[in-house]
Short mmCIF file of C-alpha atoms and ligand atoms in Angstrom, two decimals:
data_model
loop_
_atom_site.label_atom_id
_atom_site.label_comp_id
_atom_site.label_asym_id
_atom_site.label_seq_id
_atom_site.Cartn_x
_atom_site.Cartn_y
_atom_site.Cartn_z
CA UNK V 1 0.00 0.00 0.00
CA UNK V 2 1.20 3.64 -1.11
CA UNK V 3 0.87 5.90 1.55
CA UNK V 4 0.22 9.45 0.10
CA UNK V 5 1.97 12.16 2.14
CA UNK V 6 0.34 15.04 4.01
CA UNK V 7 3.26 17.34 4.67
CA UNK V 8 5.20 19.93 2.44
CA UNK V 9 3.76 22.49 0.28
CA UNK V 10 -0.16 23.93 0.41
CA UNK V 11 -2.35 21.37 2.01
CA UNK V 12 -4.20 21.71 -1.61
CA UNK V 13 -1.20 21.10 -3.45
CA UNK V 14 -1.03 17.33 -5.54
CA UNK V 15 1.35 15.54 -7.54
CA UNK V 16 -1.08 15.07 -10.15
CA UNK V 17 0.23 11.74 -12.40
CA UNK V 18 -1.14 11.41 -15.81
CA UNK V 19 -1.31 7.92 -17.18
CA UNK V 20 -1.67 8.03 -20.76
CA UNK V 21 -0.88 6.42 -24.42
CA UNK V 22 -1.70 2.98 -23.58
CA UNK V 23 -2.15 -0.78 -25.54
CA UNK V 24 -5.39 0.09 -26.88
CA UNK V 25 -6.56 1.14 -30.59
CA UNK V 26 -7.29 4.50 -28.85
CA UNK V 27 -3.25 5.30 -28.05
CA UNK V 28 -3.40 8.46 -30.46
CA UNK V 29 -6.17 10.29 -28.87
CA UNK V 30 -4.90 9.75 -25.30
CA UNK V 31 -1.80 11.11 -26.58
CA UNK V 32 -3.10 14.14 -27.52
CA UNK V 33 -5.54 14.27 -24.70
CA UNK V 34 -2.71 14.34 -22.48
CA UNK V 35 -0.82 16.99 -23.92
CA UNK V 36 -3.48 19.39 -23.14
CA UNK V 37 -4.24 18.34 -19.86
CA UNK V 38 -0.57 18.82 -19.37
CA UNK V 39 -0.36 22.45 -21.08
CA UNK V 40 -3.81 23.24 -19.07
CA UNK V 41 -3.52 22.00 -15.14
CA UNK V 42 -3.33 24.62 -13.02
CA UNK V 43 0.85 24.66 -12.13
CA UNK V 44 -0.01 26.03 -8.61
CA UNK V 45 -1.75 23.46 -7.60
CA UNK V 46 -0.65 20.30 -9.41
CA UNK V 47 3.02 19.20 -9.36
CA UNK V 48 2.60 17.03 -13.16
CA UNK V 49 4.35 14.00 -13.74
CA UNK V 50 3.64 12.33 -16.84
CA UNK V 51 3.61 8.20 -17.20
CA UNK V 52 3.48 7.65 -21.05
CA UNK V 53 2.49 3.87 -21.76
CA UNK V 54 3.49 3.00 -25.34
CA UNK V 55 1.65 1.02 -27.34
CA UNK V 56 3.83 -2.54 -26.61
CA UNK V 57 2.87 -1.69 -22.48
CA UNK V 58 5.90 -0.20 -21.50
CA UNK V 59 5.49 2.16 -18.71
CA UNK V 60 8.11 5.31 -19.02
CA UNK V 61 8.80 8.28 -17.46
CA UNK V 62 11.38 9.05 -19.85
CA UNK V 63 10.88 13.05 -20.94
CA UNK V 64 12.15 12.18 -24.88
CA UNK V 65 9.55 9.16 -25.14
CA UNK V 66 6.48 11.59 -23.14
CA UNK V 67 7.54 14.38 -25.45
CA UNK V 68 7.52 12.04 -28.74
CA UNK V 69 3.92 10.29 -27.71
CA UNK V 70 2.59 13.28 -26.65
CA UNK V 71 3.57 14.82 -30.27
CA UNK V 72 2.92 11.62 -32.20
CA UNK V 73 6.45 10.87 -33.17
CA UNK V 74 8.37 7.76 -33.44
CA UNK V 75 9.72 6.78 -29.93
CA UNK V 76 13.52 6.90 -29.08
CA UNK V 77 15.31 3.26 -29.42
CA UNK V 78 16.30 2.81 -25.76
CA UNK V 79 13.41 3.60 -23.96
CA UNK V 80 14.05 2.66 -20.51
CA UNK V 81 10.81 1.18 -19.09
CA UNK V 82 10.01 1.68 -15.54
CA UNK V 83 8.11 -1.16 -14.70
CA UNK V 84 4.62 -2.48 -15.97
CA UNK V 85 2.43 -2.29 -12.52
CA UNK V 86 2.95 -0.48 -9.16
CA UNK V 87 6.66 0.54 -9.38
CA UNK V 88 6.06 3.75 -11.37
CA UNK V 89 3.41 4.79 -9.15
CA UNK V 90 5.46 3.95 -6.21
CA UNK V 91 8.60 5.97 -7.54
CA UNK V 92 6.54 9.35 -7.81
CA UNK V 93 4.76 8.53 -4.33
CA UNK V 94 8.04 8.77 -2.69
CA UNK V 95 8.08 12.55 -2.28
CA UNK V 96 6.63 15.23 -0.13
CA UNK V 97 3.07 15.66 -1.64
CA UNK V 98 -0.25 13.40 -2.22
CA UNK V 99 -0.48 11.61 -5.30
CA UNK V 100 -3.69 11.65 -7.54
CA UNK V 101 -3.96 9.93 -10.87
CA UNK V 102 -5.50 11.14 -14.11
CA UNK V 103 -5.96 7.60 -16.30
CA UNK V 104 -6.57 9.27 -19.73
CA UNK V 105 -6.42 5.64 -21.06
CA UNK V 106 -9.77 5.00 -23.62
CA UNK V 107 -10.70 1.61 -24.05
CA UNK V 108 -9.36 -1.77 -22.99
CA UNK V 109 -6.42 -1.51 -20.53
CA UNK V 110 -7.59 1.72 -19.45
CA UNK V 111 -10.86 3.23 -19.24
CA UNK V 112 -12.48 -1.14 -18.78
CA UNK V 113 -11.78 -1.10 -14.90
CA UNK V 114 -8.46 -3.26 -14.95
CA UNK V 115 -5.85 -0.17 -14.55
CA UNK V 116 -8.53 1.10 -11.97
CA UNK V 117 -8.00 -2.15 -9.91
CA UNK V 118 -4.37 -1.45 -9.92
CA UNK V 119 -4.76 1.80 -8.89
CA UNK V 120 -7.18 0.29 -6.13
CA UNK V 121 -4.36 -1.70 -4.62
CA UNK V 122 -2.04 0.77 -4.80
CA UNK V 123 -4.20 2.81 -3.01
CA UNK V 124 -4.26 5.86 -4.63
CA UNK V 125 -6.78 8.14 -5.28
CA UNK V 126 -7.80 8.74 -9.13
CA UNK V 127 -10.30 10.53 -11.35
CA UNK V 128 -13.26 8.78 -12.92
CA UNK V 129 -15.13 5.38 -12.19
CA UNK V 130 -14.20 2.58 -9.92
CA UNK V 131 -13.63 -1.05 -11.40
CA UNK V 132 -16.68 -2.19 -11.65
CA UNK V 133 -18.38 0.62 -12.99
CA UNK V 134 -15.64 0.96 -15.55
CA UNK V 135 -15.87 -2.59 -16.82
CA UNK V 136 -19.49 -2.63 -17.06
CA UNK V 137 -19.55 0.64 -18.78
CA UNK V 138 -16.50 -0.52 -21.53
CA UNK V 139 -18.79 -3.51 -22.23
CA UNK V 140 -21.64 -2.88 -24.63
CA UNK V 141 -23.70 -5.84 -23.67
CA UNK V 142 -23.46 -5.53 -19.89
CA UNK V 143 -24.19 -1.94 -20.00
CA UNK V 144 -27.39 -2.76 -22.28
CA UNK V 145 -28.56 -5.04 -19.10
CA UNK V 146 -27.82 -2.74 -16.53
CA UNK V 147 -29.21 0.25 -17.57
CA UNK V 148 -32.52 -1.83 -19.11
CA UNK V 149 -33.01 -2.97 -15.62
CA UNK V 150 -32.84 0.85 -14.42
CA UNK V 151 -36.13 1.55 -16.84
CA UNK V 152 -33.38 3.66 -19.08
CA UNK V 153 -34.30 3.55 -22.82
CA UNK V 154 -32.78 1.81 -25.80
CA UNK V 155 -32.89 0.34 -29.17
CA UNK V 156 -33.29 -3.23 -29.95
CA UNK V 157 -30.13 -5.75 -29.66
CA UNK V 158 -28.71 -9.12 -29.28
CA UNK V 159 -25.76 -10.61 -28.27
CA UNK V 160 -23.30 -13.21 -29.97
CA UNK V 161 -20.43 -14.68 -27.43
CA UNK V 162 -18.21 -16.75 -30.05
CA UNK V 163 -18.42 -20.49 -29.75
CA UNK V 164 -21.55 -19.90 -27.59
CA UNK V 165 -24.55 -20.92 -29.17
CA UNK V 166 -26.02 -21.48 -32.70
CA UNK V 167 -24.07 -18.35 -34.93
CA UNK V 168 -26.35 -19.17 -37.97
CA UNK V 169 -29.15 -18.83 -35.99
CA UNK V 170 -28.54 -16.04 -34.41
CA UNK V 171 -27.97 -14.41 -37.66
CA UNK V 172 -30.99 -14.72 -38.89
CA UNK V 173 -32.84 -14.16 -35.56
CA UNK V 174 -31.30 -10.84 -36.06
CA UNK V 175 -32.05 -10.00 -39.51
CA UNK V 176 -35.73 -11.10 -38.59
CA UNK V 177 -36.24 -9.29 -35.17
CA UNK V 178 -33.85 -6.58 -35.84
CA UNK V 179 -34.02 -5.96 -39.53
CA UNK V 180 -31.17 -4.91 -41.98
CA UNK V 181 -29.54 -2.35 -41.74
CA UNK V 182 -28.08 -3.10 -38.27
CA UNK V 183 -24.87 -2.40 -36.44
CA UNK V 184 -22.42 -4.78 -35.15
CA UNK V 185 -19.65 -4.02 -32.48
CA UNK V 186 -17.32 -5.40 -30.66
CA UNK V 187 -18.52 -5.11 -26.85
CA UNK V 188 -15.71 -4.10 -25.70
CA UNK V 189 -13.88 -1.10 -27.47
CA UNK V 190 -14.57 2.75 -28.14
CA UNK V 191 -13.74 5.15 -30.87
CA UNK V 192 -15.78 3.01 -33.05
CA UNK V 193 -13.21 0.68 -34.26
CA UNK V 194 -14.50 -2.67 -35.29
CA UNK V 195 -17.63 -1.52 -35.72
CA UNK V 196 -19.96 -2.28 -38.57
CA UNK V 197 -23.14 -1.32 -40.57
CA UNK V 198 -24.21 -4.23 -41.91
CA UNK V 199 -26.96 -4.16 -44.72
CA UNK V 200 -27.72 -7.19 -45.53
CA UNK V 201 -26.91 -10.91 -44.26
CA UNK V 202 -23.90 -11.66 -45.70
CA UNK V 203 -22.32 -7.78 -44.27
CA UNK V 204 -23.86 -9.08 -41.29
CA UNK V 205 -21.34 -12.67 -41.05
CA UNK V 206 -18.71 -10.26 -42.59
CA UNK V 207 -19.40 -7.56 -39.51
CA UNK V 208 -19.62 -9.89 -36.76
CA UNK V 209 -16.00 -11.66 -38.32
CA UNK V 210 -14.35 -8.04 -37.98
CA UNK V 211 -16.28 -7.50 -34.43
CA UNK V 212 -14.86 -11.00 -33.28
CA UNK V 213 -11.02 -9.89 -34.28
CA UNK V 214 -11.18 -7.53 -31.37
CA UNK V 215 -13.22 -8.96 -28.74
CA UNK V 216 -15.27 -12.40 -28.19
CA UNK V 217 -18.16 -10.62 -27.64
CA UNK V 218 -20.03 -9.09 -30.11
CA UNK V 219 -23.37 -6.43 -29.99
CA UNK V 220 -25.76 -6.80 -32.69
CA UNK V 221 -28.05 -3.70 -33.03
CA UNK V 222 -30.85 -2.36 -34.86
CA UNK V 223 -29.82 0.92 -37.14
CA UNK V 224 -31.59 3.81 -35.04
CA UNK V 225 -32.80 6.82 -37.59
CA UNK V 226 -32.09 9.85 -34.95
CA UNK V 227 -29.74 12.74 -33.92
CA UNK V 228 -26.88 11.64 -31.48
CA UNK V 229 -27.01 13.84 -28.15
CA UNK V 230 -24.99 13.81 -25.66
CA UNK V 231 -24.65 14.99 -22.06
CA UNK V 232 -21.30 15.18 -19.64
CA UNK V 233 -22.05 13.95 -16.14
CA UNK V 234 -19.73 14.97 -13.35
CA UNK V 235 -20.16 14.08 -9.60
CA UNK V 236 -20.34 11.06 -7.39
CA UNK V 237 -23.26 10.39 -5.22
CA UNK V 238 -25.26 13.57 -6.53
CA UNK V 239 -24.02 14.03 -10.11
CA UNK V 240 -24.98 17.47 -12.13
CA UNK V 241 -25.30 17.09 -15.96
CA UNK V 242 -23.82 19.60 -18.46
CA UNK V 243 -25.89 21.20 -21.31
CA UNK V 244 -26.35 18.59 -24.36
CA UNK V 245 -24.65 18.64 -27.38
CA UNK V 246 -25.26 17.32 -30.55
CA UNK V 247 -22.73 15.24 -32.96
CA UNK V 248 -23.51 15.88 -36.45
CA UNK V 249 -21.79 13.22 -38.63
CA UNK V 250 -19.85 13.59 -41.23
CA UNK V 251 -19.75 10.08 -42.30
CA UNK V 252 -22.43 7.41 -42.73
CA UNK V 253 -21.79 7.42 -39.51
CA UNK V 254 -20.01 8.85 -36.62
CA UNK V 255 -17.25 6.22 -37.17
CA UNK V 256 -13.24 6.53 -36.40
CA UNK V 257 -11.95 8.78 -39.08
CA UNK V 258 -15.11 11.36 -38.79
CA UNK V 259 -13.87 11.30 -35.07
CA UNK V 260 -10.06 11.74 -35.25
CA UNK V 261 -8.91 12.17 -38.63
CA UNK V 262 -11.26 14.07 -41.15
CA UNK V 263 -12.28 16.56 -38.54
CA UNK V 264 -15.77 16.60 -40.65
CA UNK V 265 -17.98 15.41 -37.36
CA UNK V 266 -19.53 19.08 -36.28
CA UNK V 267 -20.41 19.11 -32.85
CA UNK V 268 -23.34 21.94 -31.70
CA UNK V 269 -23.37 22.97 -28.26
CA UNK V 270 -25.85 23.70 -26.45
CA UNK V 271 -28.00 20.99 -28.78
CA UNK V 272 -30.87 23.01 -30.55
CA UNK V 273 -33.51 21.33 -27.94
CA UNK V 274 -36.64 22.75 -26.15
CA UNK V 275 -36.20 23.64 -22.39
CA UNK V 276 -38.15 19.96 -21.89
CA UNK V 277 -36.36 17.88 -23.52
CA UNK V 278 -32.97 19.28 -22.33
CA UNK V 279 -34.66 18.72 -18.91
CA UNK V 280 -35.51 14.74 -19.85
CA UNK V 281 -32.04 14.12 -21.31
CA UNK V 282 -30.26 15.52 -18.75
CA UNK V 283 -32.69 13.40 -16.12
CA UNK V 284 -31.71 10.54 -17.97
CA UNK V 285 -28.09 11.09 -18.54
CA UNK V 286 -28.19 11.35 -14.49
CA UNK V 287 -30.25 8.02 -13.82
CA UNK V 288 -27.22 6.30 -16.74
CA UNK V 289 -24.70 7.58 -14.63
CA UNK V 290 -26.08 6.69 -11.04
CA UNK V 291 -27.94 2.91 -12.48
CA UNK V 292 -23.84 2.58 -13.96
CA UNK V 293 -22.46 3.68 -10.49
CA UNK V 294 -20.04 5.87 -12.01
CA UNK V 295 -18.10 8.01 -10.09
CA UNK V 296 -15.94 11.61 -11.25
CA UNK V 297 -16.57 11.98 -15.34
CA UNK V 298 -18.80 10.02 -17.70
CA UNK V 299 -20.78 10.68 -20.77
CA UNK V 300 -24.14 9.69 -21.08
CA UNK V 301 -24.49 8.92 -25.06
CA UNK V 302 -28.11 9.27 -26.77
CA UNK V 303 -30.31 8.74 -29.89
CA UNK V 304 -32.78 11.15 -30.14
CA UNK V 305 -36.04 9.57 -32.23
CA UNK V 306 -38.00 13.17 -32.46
CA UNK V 307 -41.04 11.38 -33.88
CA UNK V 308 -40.34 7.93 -32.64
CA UNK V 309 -39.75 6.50 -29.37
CA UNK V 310 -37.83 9.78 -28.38
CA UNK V 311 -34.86 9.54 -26.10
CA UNK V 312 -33.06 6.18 -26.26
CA UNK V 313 -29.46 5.73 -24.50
CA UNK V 314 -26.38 4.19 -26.97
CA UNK V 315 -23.71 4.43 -24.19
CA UNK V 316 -22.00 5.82 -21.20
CA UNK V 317 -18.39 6.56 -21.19
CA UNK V 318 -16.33 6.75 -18.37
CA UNK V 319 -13.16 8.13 -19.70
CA UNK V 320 -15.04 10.63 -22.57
CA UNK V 321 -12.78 12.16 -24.99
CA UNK V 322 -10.88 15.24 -22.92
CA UNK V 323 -9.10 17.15 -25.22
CA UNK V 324 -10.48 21.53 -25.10
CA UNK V 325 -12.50 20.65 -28.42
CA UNK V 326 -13.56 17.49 -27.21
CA UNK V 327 -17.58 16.69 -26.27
CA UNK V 328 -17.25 16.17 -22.74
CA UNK V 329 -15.17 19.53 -22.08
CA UNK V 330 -17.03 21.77 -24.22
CA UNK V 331 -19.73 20.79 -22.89
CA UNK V 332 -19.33 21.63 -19.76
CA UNK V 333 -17.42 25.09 -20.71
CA UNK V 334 -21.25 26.09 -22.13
CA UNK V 335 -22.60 25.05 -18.80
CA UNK V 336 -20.17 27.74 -17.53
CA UNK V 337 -17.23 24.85 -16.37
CA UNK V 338 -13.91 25.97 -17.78
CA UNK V 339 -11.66 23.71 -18.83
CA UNK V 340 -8.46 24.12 -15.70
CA UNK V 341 -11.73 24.60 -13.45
CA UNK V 342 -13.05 21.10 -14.93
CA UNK V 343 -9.74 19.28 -14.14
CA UNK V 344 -9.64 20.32 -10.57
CA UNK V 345 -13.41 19.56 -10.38
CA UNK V 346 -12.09 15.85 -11.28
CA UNK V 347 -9.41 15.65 -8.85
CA UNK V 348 -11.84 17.11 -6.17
CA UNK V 349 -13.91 14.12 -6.78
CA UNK V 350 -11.29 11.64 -6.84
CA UNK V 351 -10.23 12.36 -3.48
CA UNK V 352 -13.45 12.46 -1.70
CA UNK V 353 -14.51 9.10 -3.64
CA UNK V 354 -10.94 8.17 -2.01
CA UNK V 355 -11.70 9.38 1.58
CA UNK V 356 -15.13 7.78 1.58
CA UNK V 357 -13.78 4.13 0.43
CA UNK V 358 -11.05 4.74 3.22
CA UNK V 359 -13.60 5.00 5.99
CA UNK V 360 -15.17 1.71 5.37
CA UNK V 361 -14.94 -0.59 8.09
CA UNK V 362 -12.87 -3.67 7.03
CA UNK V 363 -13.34 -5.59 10.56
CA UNK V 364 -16.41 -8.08 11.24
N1 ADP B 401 -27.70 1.25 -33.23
C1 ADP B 401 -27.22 2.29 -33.91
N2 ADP B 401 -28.01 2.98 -34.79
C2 ADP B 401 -27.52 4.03 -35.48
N3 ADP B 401 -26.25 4.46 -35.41
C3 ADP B 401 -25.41 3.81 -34.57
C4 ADP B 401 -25.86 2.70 -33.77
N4 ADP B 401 -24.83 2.29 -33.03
C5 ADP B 401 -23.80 3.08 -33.34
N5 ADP B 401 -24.13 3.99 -34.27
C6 ADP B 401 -23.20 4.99 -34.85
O1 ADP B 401 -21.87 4.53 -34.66
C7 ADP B 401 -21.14 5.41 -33.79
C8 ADP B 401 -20.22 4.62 -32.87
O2 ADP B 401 -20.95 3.69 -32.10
P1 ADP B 401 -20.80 3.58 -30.53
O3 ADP B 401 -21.68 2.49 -30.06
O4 ADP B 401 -21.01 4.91 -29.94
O5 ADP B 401 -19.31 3.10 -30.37
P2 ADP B 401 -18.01 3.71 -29.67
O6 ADP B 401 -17.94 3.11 -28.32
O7 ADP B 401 -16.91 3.22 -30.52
O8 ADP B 401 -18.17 5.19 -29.64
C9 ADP B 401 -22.24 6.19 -33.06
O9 ADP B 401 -21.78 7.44 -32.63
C10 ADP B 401 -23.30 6.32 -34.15
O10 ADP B 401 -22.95 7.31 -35.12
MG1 MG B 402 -19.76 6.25 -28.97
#
């Protein structure tokens, strides 16, 4: 167990250690998200130290390989790793202030619950969701269950675990109950990579082929005809919800390279809504976070059927997209929640999830 100092410096003062890069298809954007979180933390408060994670798992602290992830470059060849689990984090505890950790890691090995576990044991506190919470958020199908049993809305879906079941079957169960055109994802990944639109049944074997290269679970979803909302969440026990935005495609749909790459997804915040149904997304956005027992950040993902079955939830994400021009920040800068303000908001919130969890009696 790390134990976190409490002398030296302002009692407010935090050696703030940002994990990012990471194994997962999402290494890019964490790169970048860290090097604004980096160029944005308030200095006063936060003493920074970076962790980089490249892409083969190597944990560094080496400035030349942070500096080349952080600007996309090729990494230097001796890259001296400083360990893969709770030696890093035990090197920076060693000085005079309290360690808090920022995982900016999306997707697996990250933002599904297991680098939260480590950080359990080490005993540090960090921003965003707890293990659990995390790994049922990451996966698609578990997240459908949980947040069906909280009465939250959503479209229609199956799910295909490989070597489970009948796979023929199933496909044509879904073609019948779902109907073509319908989208298939791997349950447990983000950015939309591996995901599919399949429009008829052979796209559909094709799609769930792809799905099942990146995870052995696999959603199977109707196509929902609506705009995609969202809402940032940000609290633990009584979490407030930003304004919503909206995500206007570029693409067929909002898919990896509309995301990252083209730039040609716009994003409108505030969302042009009436004063009601801001009210009901934002309700709902609340209940997703709270039925997920999320904890810090999350945001609450929608389809919004205006002359259909109205609000219906696609997904929460614990570890949203943080750069300035990302959804989750924005969003919250139009509910009057600058950016620096935001990231001390987070840290705020990681420590009093941290004091709470320490007061639990572990006698019997
Ligand atoms: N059932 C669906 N109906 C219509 N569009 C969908 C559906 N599922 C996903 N999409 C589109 O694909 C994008 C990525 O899917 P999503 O489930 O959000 O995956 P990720 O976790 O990778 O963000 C969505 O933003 C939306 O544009
Ligand atoms: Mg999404």
């Amino acid at each position: 167990m790390l134990t976190p100092a409490t002398t030296g410096g302002s009692p407010d003062r935090h050696r703030l250690v940002v994990l990012f890069g990471g194994v997962s298809a999402e290494h890019d954007v964490s790169c970048v998200t860290a090097a604004h979180v980096l160029a944005a933390a308030d200095r006063d408060r936060f003493d920074i130290v970076p962790i980089g994670i490249t892409r083969e798992g190597v944990w560094t602290r080496n400035d030349a390989a942070i500096a080349a992830m952080a600007e996309q470059r090729a990494l230097p060849d001796h890259l001296e790793p400083v360990g893969t689990a709770l030696q890093p984090l035990a090197a920076v505890s060693e000085g005079d202030l309290p360690v808090v950790v920022l995982p900016l890691l999306h997707g697996p090995h990250g933002e599904d619950g297991t680098v939260q576990g480590m950080l359990e044991l080490a005993g540090v506190p960090y921003v965003g969701s707890g293990v659990l919470s995390s790994a049922v958020c990451m996966d698609k199908a578990m997240a459908k269950v949980v947040t069906a049993q909280a009465g939250i809305p959503q479209c229609r879906w199956l799910e295909y675990r490989d070597g489970v079941g009948d796979r023929a079957e199933l496909e044509a169960r879904a073609i019948a109950e779902l109907r073509a055109p319908l989208f298939v994802k791997p349950a447990n990944l983000g950015s939309s990579v591996g995901i599919s639109k399949a429009h008829d049944a052979a796209e559909l074997t094709a799609a769930i082929d792809l799905a099942l290269t990146y995870d052995e679970v696999v959603v199977l979803e109707e196509a929902v005809t609506g705009r995609e909302i969202e809402v940032a969440v940000l609290g633990n026990e009584a979490p407030e919800a930003s304004l919503p935005g909206e995500v206007l495609p570029g693409a067929e749909f909002y898919d990896y390279a509309d995301k990252y790459l083209n730039g040609t997804a716009g994003l409108q915040i505030p969302a042009k809504l009436t004063d009601d149904e801001i009210a009901e997304v934002r309700a709902l956005a609340v209940s997703a976070f709270t039925a997920m027992r999320c904890s810090g950040m999350a945001r609450a993902d929608f389809f919004y059927e205006e002359d259909g079955r109205g609000w219906l939830l696609n997904e929460v994400n614990t570890i949203p997209g943080f750069t300035p021009s990302s959804m989750y920040p924005k969003m919250w800068e139009a509910t009057d929640l600058p950016y620096r303000d935001l990231i001390d908001r987070l840290v705020d919130l990681a420590l009093a999830r941290h004091r709470r969890r320490s007061g639990f009696s572990t006698s019997h």
